Short mmCIF file of C-alpha atoms in Angstrom, two decimals:
data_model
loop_
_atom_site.label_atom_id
_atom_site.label_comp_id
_atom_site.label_asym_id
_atom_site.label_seq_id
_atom_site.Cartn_x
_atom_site.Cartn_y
_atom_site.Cartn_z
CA UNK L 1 0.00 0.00 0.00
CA UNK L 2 1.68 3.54 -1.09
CA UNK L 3 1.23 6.42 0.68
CA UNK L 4 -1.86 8.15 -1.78
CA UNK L 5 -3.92 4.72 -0.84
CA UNK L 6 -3.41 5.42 2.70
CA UNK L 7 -4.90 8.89 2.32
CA UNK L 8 -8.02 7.14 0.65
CA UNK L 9 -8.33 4.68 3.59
CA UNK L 10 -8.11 7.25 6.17
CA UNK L 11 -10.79 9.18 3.99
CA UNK L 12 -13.07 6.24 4.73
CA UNK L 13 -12.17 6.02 8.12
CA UNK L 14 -13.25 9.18 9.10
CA UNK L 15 -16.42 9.06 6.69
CA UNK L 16 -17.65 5.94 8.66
CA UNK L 17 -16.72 7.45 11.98
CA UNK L 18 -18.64 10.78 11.03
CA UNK L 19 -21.81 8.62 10.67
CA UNK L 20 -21.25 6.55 13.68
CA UNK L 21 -21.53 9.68 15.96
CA UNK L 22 -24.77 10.80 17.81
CA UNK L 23 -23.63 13.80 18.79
CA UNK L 24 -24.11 17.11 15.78
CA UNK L 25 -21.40 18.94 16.66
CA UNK L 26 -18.45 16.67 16.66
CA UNK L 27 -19.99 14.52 13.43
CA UNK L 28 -20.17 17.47 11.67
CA UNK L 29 -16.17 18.84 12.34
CA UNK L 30 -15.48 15.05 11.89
CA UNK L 31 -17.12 14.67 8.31
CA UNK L 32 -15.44 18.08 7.07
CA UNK L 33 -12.28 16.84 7.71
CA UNK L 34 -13.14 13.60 6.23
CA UNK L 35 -14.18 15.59 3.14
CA UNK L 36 -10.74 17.33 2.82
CA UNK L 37 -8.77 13.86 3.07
CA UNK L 38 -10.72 12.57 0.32
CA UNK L 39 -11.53 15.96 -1.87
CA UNK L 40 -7.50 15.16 -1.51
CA UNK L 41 -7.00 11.78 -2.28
CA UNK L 42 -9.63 12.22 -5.10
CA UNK L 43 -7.00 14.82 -6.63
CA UNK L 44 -4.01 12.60 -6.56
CA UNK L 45 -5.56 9.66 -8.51
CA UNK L 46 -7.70 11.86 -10.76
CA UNK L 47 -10.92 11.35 -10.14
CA UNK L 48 -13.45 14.47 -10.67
CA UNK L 49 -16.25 12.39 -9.25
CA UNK L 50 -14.91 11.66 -5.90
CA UNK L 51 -13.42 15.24 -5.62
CA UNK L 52 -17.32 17.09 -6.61
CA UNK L 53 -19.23 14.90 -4.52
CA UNK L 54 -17.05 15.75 -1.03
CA UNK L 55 -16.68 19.83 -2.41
CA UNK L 56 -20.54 19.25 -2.31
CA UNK L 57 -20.45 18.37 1.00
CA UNK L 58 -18.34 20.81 2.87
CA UNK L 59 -20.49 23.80 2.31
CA UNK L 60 -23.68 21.88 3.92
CA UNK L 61 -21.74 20.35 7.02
CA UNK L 62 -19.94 23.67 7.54
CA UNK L 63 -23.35 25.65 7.87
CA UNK L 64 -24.83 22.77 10.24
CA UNK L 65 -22.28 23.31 12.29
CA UNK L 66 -22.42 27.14 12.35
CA UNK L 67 -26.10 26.46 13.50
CA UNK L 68 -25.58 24.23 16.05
CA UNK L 69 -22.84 25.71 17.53
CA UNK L 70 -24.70 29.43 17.67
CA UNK L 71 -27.50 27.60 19.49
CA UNK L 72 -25.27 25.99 21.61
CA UNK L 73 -24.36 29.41 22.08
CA UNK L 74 -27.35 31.32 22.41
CA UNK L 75 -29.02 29.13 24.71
CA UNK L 76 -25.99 29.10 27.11
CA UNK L 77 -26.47 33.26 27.12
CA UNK L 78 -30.35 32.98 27.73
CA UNK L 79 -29.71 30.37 30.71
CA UNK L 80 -27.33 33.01 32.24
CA UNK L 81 -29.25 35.79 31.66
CA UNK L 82 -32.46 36.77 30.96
CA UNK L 83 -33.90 33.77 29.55
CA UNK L 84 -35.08 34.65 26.38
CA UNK L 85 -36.12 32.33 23.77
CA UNK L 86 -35.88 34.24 20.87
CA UNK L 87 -32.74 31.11 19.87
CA UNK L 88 -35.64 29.27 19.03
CA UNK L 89 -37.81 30.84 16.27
CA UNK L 90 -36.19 29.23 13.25
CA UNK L 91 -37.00 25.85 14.52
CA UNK L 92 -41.29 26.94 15.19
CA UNK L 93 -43.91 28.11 13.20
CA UNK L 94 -46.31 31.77 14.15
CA UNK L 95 -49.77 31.09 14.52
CA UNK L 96 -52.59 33.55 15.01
CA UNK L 97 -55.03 33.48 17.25
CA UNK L 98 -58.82 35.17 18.05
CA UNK L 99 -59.80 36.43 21.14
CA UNK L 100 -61.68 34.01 23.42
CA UNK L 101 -60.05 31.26 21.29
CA UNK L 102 -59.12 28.08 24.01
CA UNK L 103 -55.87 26.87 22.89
CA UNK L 104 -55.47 24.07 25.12
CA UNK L 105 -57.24 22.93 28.48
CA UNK L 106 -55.64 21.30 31.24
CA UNK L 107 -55.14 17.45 31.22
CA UNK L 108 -54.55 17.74 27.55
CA UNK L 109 -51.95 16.08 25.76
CA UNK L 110 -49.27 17.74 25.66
CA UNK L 111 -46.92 18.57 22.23
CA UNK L 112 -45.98 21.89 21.59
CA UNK L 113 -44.92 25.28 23.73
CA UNK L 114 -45.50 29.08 22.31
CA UNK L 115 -43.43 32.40 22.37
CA UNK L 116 -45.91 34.97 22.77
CA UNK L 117 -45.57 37.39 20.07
CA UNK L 118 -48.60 39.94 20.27
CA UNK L 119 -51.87 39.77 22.20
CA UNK L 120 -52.63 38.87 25.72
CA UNK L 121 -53.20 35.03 26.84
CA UNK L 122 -54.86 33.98 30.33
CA UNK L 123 -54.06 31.03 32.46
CA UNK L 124 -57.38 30.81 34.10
CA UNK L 125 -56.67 28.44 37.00
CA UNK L 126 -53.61 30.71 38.16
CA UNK L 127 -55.22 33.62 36.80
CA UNK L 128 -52.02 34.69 34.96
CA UNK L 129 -52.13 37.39 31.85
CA UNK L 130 -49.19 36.61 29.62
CA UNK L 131 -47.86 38.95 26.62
CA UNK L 132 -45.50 39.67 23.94
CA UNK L 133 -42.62 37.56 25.16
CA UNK L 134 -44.01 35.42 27.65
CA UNK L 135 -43.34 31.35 27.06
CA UNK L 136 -46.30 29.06 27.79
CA UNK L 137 -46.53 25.50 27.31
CA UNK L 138 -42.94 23.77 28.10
CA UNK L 139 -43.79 22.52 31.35
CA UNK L 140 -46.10 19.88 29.37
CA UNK L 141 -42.94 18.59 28.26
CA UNK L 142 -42.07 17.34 31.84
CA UNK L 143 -44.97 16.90 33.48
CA UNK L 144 -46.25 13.05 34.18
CA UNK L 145 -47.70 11.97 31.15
CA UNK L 146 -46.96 15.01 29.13
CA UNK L 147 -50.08 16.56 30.22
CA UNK L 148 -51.22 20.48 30.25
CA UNK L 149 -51.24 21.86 34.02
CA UNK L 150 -53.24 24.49 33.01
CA UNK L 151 -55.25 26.04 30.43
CA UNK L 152 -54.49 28.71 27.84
CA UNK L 153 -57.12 31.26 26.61
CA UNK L 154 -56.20 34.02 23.85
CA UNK L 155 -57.87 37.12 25.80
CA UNK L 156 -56.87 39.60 22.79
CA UNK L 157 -56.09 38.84 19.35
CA UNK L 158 -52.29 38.03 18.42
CA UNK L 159 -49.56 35.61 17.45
CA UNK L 160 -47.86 32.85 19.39
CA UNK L 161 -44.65 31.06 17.62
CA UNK L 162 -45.50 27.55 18.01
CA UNK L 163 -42.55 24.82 18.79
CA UNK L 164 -43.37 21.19 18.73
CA UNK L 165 -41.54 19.37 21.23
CA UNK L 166 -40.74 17.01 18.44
CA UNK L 167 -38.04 19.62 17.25
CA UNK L 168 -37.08 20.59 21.14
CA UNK L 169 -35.97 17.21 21.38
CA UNK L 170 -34.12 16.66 18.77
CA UNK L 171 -32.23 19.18 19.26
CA UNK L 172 -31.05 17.58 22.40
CA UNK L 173 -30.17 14.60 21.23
CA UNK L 174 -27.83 16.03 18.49
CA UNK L 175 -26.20 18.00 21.34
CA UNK L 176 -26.63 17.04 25.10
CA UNK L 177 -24.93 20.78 25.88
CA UNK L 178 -27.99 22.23 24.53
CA UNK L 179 -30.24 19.93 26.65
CA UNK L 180 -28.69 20.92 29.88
CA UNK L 181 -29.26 24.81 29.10
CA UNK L 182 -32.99 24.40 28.06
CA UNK L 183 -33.21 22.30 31.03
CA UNK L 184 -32.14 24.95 32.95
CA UNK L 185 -33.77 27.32 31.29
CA UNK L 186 -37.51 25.76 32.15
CA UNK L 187 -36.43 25.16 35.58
CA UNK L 188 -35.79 28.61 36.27
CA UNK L 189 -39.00 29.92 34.80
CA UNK L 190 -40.76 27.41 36.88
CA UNK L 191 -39.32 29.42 40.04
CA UNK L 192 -40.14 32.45 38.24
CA UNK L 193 -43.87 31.37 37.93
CA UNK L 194 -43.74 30.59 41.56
CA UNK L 195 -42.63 33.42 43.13
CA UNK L 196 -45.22 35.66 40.94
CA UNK L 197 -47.90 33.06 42.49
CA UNK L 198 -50.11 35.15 45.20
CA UNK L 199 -49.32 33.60 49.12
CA UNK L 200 -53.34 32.27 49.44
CA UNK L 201 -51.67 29.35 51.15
CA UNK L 202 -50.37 31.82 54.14
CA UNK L 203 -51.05 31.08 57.30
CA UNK L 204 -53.48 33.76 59.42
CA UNK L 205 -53.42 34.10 62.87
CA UNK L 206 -56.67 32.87 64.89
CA UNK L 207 -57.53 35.96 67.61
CA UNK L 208 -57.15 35.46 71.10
CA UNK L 209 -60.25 36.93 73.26
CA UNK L 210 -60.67 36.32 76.98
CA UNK L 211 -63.01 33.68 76.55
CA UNK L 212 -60.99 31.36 75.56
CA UNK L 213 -58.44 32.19 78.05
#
């Protein structure tokens, strides 16, 4: 074996590693460099075929990676700070919604959260308004049984960007970083929601009069 097959094996080395990983962000920095060890191998024996298909390639994996590292990225920042989700609107879809429209009840099935993008939206068991901004919805995604806890009722007309948990979890299982942060993420809106929750559960004190002493 000369030294140009060797650069074709390790070609198809990497290629077959590239595909074996689970992980998006080292398979795709693995199958670029796969792509250059064959784009290279491809030159030294001639063969236009082998050398098109990988220059093909690159530009594709190159750009997945670019997304999935920035989302890595951008959901590390919102974790840290102030928990924004605007990282997520290329992967949803904006629906509109009419006022007094029920878009889910609680103990339904569960399969998709909204960004808030105009309008007001009411909780009616916590009796919570949410607008332009608010998240609602990604606690069905951990609850038992991936049900609703609570209702959601479109108060005033406006638009809500719609994310299927579908694509939330796929995401996470291309990159466990970016599970951690949106784990995070949730969790610390779920304190959020319960500090804003009014103290009905406090304690009052029963008065004292001298008949009972």
């Amino acid at each position: 074996m000369n030294w140009v097959e060797a650069i074709g094996y390790a070609g198809t080395v990497l290629t077959v590693a590239a595909s074996a990983m689970s992980t998006m962000i080292p398979l795709r920095i693995v199958a670029l460099v796969a792509s250059c060890v064959v784009i290279t191998y491809g030159v030294l024996i001639g063969s236009m075929p082998v050398v098109l298909t990988e220059a093909i390639q690159i530009p594709f994996n190159a750009w997945r990676l670019f997304q999935m590292v920035r989302l890595v990225r951008d959901v590390g920042k919102a974790a840290s700070g102030d928990l924004s989700l605007d990282w997520l609107k290329p992967f949803g879809t904006t629906r509109r919604f009419k006022a007094g429209e029920t878009i889910f009840r609680k103990d339904d099935a569960a399969d998709e959260m909204f960004t808030i993008e105009s309008g007001v939206f009411r909780i009616p068991e916590h009796g919570i308004d949410l607008g332009a901004g608010d998240v609602v919805g990604e606690l069905g995604m951990l609850s038992p049984g991936n049900k609703r806890t609570g209702s959601l009722v479109c108060v005033e007309a406006g638009r809500a960007l719609c994310l299927p948990y579908s694509e939330v979890k796929q995401l996470y299982y291309q990159n466990p970083e970016f599970g951690f942060y949106f784990l995070k993420l949730t969790s610390e809106r779920l304190f959020q929601h319960a500090e804003s929750f009014p103290a009905e559960s406090a304690v009052k004190p029963i008065p004292v009069t001298a008949d009972v002493l």
